[in-house]
């Protein structure tokens, strides 16, 4: 299967939140008690039972208010820090580009939660398993669109082959920039490239997301430098031991040591007698 992509055109989003409802319906996720956060936003972040939600952002410029919406869910990075951090190898990448969790392997350690730049995955305390958006991989692999895409009425969500969606996003960006000079694409240049690509009308920080998300330095140091060097060091140490044994054998050190030991034992036996 070719790599897929969901293009999120925030300039078309009306904040109806049908995507969140469709996600819950398809994945059989229960409703949760929420509260007003700001504007029309009632969800603060993802939870084990809410995998996607819409945030509302009001920005005032030149006496006018800009109302900006942003759909949050797992971004399904090409180089996911959650997968790199997973201690039980429960997280993997599919050929279609999605980052998925094997619940049978997940031990609920929470390393993925701590290392995701967006804090998307969450551990379900009742099952001790991490839960997050699956990208509707079960639908995608059977020729269907993700549930959120299939229900989006204003056409803010598009789904297709990665190359096709990238072209659509760039063409749309060129059009939107005519009226919104700050418009930009969010996702194509971060974390190896994300499966969810956004067209934003303003800078990422206005939407409450990091402009340049990256894996924590501590994780990169451990996984890419310290851990591999540790393995190399162990290998070098093992090789040195083997070489030392071989060298001693070639030099006859072991034979000489056996002879010396035999001589000592004979001497001790002679004194005993």
Tab-separated table of C-alpha atoms in Angstrom:
chain	number	residue	atom	x	y	z
A	1	UNK	CA	0.000	0.000	0.000
A	2	UNK	CA	1.250	3.507	-0.868
A	3	UNK	CA	1.735	6.148	1.799
A	4	UNK	CA	-1.408	8.074	2.618
A	5	UNK	CA	-2.055	11.569	3.920
A	6	UNK	CA	-4.871	13.600	5.436
A	7	UNK	CA	-4.813	17.245	4.374
A	8	UNK	CA	-6.397	19.546	6.960
A	9	UNK	CA	-7.383	22.887	5.421
A	10	UNK	CA	-8.101	25.029	8.478
A	11	UNK	CA	-9.303	27.879	6.242
A	12	UNK	CA	-12.403	25.774	5.529
A	13	UNK	CA	-13.000	24.430	9.044
A	14	UNK	CA	-16.221	25.696	10.658
A	15	UNK	CA	-15.549	24.132	14.063
A	16	UNK	CA	-18.605	21.863	13.846
A	17	UNK	CA	-16.679	19.049	15.600
A	18	UNK	CA	-18.360	16.346	13.531
A	19	UNK	CA	-14.888	14.816	13.120
A	20	UNK	CA	-14.687	14.202	16.873
A	21	UNK	CA	-18.165	12.672	16.959
A	22	UNK	CA	-17.379	10.407	13.992
A	23	UNK	CA	-14.145	9.287	15.647
A	24	UNK	CA	-15.978	8.301	18.815
A	25	UNK	CA	-18.726	6.525	16.876
A	26	UNK	CA	-16.397	4.456	14.691
A	27	UNK	CA	-13.984	3.533	17.484
A	28	UNK	CA	-16.764	2.978	20.047
A	29	UNK	CA	-15.299	5.524	22.449
A	30	UNK	CA	-17.549	6.596	25.328
A	31	UNK	CA	-18.612	10.182	25.966
A	32	UNK	CA	-16.741	12.190	28.588
A	33	UNK	CA	-17.792	14.992	30.866
A	34	UNK	CA	-16.194	18.227	29.677
A	35	UNK	CA	-16.365	21.938	30.356
A	36	UNK	CA	-16.020	25.235	28.547
A	37	UNK	CA	-12.342	25.995	27.889
A	38	UNK	CA	-12.590	29.079	25.691
A	39	UNK	CA	-14.902	30.367	22.988
A	40	UNK	CA	-16.755	27.242	21.804
A	41	UNK	CA	-13.991	24.832	22.843
A	42	UNK	CA	-14.993	22.204	25.400
A	43	UNK	CA	-12.053	19.786	25.201
A	44	UNK	CA	-8.603	20.719	26.525
A	45	UNK	CA	-6.584	17.842	25.087
A	46	UNK	CA	-6.654	14.247	23.940
A	47	UNK	CA	-7.577	11.528	26.433
A	48	UNK	CA	-7.747	7.715	26.313
A	49	UNK	CA	-11.412	8.144	25.317
A	50	UNK	CA	-11.163	11.219	23.067
A	51	UNK	CA	-8.707	10.881	20.211
A	52	UNK	CA	-9.512	14.034	18.251
A	53	UNK	CA	-10.954	17.436	19.136
A	54	UNK	CA	-11.104	20.972	17.767
A	55	UNK	CA	-9.527	23.972	19.473
A	56	UNK	CA	-10.791	27.536	18.914
A	57	UNK	CA	-8.481	30.551	18.787
A	58	UNK	CA	-9.485	34.209	18.659
A	59	UNK	CA	-6.895	36.715	17.455
A	60	UNK	CA	-7.490	40.451	17.196
A	61	UNK	CA	-5.679	42.518	14.574
A	62	UNK	CA	-6.456	46.038	13.383
A	63	UNK	CA	-9.702	46.080	15.294
A	64	UNK	CA	-10.892	42.832	13.730
A	65	UNK	CA	-11.207	39.353	15.209
A	66	UNK	CA	-9.813	36.306	13.414
A	67	UNK	CA	-11.470	33.061	14.462
A	68	UNK	CA	-9.134	30.144	13.886
A	69	UNK	CA	-9.844	26.429	14.376
A	70	UNK	CA	-7.439	23.499	14.655
A	71	UNK	CA	-8.219	19.767	14.620
A	72	UNK	CA	-5.977	17.865	17.051
A	73	UNK	CA	-5.127	14.156	16.934
A	74	UNK	CA	-2.021	11.983	16.528
A	75	UNK	CA	0.053	13.381	13.659
A	76	UNK	CA	1.450	9.973	12.667
A	77	UNK	CA	5.020	11.215	12.183
A	78	UNK	CA	7.411	9.569	9.772
A	79	UNK	CA	10.030	9.596	12.554
A	80	UNK	CA	7.863	9.247	15.680
A	81	UNK	CA	9.513	9.893	19.033
A	82	UNK	CA	6.834	7.754	20.709
A	83	UNK	CA	8.041	4.709	18.788
A	84	UNK	CA	11.657	5.526	19.589
A	85	UNK	CA	10.822	5.860	23.291
A	86	UNK	CA	8.696	2.694	23.565
A	87	UNK	CA	10.445	0.201	25.838
A	88	UNK	CA	8.311	-2.778	24.817
A	89	UNK	CA	8.372	-2.288	21.013
A	90	UNK	CA	4.597	-1.897	21.069
A	91	UNK	CA	4.583	1.022	18.604
A	92	UNK	CA	5.300	0.582	14.908
A	93	UNK	CA	4.825	2.207	11.493
A	94	UNK	CA	2.574	0.832	8.753
A	95	UNK	CA	3.417	0.941	5.057
A	96	UNK	CA	0.628	3.479	4.629
A	97	UNK	CA	2.402	5.838	7.052
A	98	UNK	CA	0.389	5.412	10.242
A	99	UNK	CA	1.867	5.009	13.730
A	100	UNK	CA	0.003	2.235	15.541
A	101	UNK	CA	0.058	0.666	19.007
A	102	UNK	CA	0.000	-3.079	19.669
A	103	UNK	CA	-2.096	-3.259	22.836
A	104	UNK	CA	-0.884	-6.793	23.568
A	105	UNK	CA	2.700	-5.525	23.849
A	106	UNK	CA	1.974	-2.188	25.540
A	107	UNK	CA	2.869	-2.178	29.254
A	108	UNK	CA	1.570	1.325	29.998
A	109	UNK	CA	5.002	2.711	30.941
A	110	UNK	CA	4.087	6.175	29.609
A	111	UNK	CA	7.417	6.837	27.869
A	112	UNK	CA	5.535	7.609	24.633
A	113	UNK	CA	3.401	10.148	26.489
A	114	UNK	CA	6.440	11.921	27.940
A	115	UNK	CA	8.301	12.067	24.624
A	116	UNK	CA	5.559	13.100	22.172
A	117	UNK	CA	6.124	16.801	21.256
A	118	UNK	CA	2.350	17.344	21.262
A	119	UNK	CA	1.503	15.136	24.256
A	120	UNK	CA	-0.995	13.167	22.170
A	121	UNK	CA	-0.887	9.578	23.558
A	122	UNK	CA	-2.486	8.988	26.934
A	123	UNK	CA	-2.373	5.956	29.251
A	124	UNK	CA	-5.753	4.468	30.165
A	125	UNK	CA	-5.477	3.871	33.920
A	126	UNK	CA	-8.163	1.174	33.860
A	127	UNK	CA	-6.383	-1.019	31.301
A	128	UNK	CA	-2.831	0.301	31.720
A	129	UNK	CA	-2.574	0.634	27.933
A	130	UNK	CA	-1.750	3.731	25.919
A	131	UNK	CA	-4.527	4.997	23.653
A	132	UNK	CA	-4.459	7.428	20.736
A	133	UNK	CA	-5.769	8.046	17.218
A	134	UNK	CA	-5.164	5.047	14.960
A	135	UNK	CA	-5.739	7.011	11.776
A	136	UNK	CA	-8.626	4.580	11.230
A	137	UNK	CA	-6.083	2.109	9.874
A	138	UNK	CA	-8.795	-0.563	9.829
A	139	UNK	CA	-10.809	1.585	7.401
A	140	UNK	CA	-7.805	2.757	5.356
A	141	UNK	CA	-6.525	-0.770	4.736
A	142	UNK	CA	-9.976	-1.716	3.461
A	143	UNK	CA	-10.246	1.106	0.954
A	144	UNK	CA	-12.231	3.544	3.113
A	145	UNK	CA	-11.486	7.077	4.268
A	146	UNK	CA	-10.771	7.772	7.950
A	147	UNK	CA	-14.033	8.393	9.823
A	148	UNK	CA	-13.201	12.062	10.470
A	149	UNK	CA	-12.593	12.689	6.763
A	150	UNK	CA	-15.752	10.929	5.615
A	151	UNK	CA	-17.958	13.112	7.830
A	152	UNK	CA	-16.392	16.569	7.220
A	153	UNK	CA	-19.128	18.627	5.505
A	154	UNK	CA	-17.208	21.833	4.655
A	155	UNK	CA	-14.435	19.813	2.966
A	156	UNK	CA	-11.725	20.849	5.399
A	157	UNK	CA	-10.384	17.264	5.440
A	158	UNK	CA	-9.077	15.467	2.370
A	159	UNK	CA	-7.584	11.975	2.135
A	160	UNK	CA	-5.490	10.276	-0.522
A	161	UNK	CA	-2.021	9.236	-1.625
A	162	UNK	CA	0.718	11.308	-0.016
A	163	UNK	CA	2.045	12.835	-3.248
A	164	UNK	CA	-1.458	13.757	-4.371
A	165	UNK	CA	-2.280	15.448	-1.061
A	166	UNK	CA	1.044	17.309	-0.955
A	167	UNK	CA	0.313	18.800	-4.372
A	168	UNK	CA	-3.205	19.727	-3.330
A	169	UNK	CA	-1.878	21.383	-0.167
A	170	UNK	CA	0.729	23.431	-2.025
A	171	UNK	CA	-1.771	24.540	-4.674
A	172	UNK	CA	-4.255	25.533	-1.986
A	173	UNK	CA	-1.541	27.396	-0.041
A	174	UNK	CA	-0.681	29.486	-3.096
A	175	UNK	CA	-4.353	30.449	-3.428
A	176	UNK	CA	-4.904	31.236	0.272
A	177	UNK	CA	-1.741	33.346	0.532
A	178	UNK	CA	-3.381	35.941	-1.720
A	179	UNK	CA	-5.667	36.946	1.146
A	180	UNK	CA	-3.726	35.549	4.123
A	181	UNK	CA	0.007	36.361	3.714
A	182	UNK	CA	0.949	34.423	6.865
A	183	UNK	CA	-0.589	31.178	5.596
A	184	UNK	CA	1.762	28.202	5.825
A	185	UNK	CA	1.893	24.416	5.711
A	186	UNK	CA	2.415	22.637	9.017
A	187	UNK	CA	3.712	19.075	9.043
A	188	UNK	CA	5.613	18.566	5.816
A	189	UNK	CA	8.982	19.554	7.326
A	190	UNK	CA	8.677	18.305	10.918
A	191	UNK	CA	9.295	14.929	12.597
A	192	UNK	CA	10.306	13.447	9.243
A	193	UNK	CA	7.005	14.603	7.762
A	194	UNK	CA	3.566	13.934	9.239
A	195	UNK	CA	0.639	11.948	7.832
A	196	UNK	CA	-1.693	14.786	8.882
A	197	UNK	CA	-0.675	17.928	6.957
A	198	UNK	CA	-2.197	21.308	7.853
A	199	UNK	CA	-2.764	24.547	6.022
A	200	UNK	CA	-2.685	27.282	8.675
A	201	UNK	CA	-3.775	30.893	8.222
A	202	UNK	CA	-1.317	32.130	10.848
A	203	UNK	CA	1.811	31.033	12.725
A	204	UNK	CA	1.630	27.658	14.543
A	205	UNK	CA	1.941	29.254	17.995
A	206	UNK	CA	-1.353	31.099	17.397
A	207	UNK	CA	-3.002	27.669	17.265
A	208	UNK	CA	-1.213	26.518	20.396
A	209	UNK	CA	1.080	24.013	18.669
A	210	UNK	CA	4.912	24.048	18.602
A	211	UNK	CA	6.434	25.645	15.516
A	212	UNK	CA	9.327	23.176	15.380
A	213	UNK	CA	8.361	20.037	17.322
A	214	UNK	CA	11.196	17.589	17.885
A	215	UNK	CA	12.066	14.542	19.950
A	216	UNK	CA	13.540	15.456	23.362
A	217	UNK	CA	17.327	15.806	23.343
A	218	UNK	CA	17.612	13.210	26.126
A	219	UNK	CA	15.775	10.621	23.989
A	220	UNK	CA	17.899	11.344	20.936
A	221	UNK	CA	21.121	11.114	22.954
A	222	UNK	CA	20.098	7.806	24.533
A	223	UNK	CA	18.660	6.058	21.480
A	224	UNK	CA	20.927	7.401	18.739
A	225	UNK	CA	24.259	7.865	20.531
A	226	UNK	CA	24.661	6.429	24.038
A	227	UNK	CA	22.785	3.158	23.526
A	228	UNK	CA	24.507	2.299	20.190
A	229	UNK	CA	27.904	3.225	21.657
A	230	UNK	CA	27.143	1.026	24.657
A	231	UNK	CA	26.525	-1.875	22.319
A	232	UNK	CA	29.710	-1.127	20.422
A	233	UNK	CA	31.665	-0.867	23.679
A	234	UNK	CA	30.290	-4.212	24.835
A	235	UNK	CA	31.215	-5.740	21.492
A	236	UNK	CA	34.711	-4.274	21.639
A	237	UNK	CA	35.153	-5.534	25.194
A	238	UNK	CA	34.009	-9.008	24.172
A	239	UNK	CA	36.306	-9.001	21.155
A	240	UNK	CA	39.217	-7.878	23.354
A	241	UNK	CA	38.612	-10.792	25.725
A	242	UNK	CA	38.542	-13.274	22.832
A	243	UNK	CA	41.691	-11.783	21.309
A	244	UNK	CA	43.374	-11.906	24.693
A	245	UNK	CA	42.542	-15.603	25.066
A	246	UNK	CA	43.806	-16.370	21.572
A	247	UNK	CA	46.996	-14.357	22.091
A	248	UNK	CA	47.776	-16.103	25.368
A	249	UNK	CA	47.137	-19.468	23.771
A	250	UNK	CA	49.468	-18.649	20.867
A	251	UNK	CA	52.201	-17.487	23.234
A	252	UNK	CA	51.885	-20.645	25.278
A	253	UNK	CA	51.035	-18.695	28.413
A	254	UNK	CA	48.329	-21.159	29.395
A	255	UNK	CA	50.679	-24.151	28.936
A	256	UNK	CA	53.373	-22.394	30.934
A	257	UNK	CA	50.836	-21.546	33.662
A	258	UNK	CA	49.728	-25.185	33.808
A	259	UNK	CA	53.332	-26.319	34.067
A	260	UNK	CA	54.001	-23.769	36.819
A	261	UNK	CA	50.908	-24.849	38.697
A	262	UNK	CA	51.899	-28.505	38.331
A	263	UNK	CA	55.347	-27.689	39.700
A	264	UNK	CA	53.897	-25.885	42.685
A	265	UNK	CA	51.565	-28.782	43.409
A	266	UNK	CA	54.472	-31.269	43.175
A	267	UNK	CA	56.533	-29.119	45.533
A	268	UNK	CA	53.643	-28.957	48.019
A	269	UNK	CA	53.115	-32.712	47.782
A	270	UNK	CA	56.870	-33.314	48.361
A	271	UNK	CA	56.824	-31.145	51.491
A	272	UNK	CA	53.764	-32.984	52.713
A	273	UNK	CA	55.506	-36.248	52.460
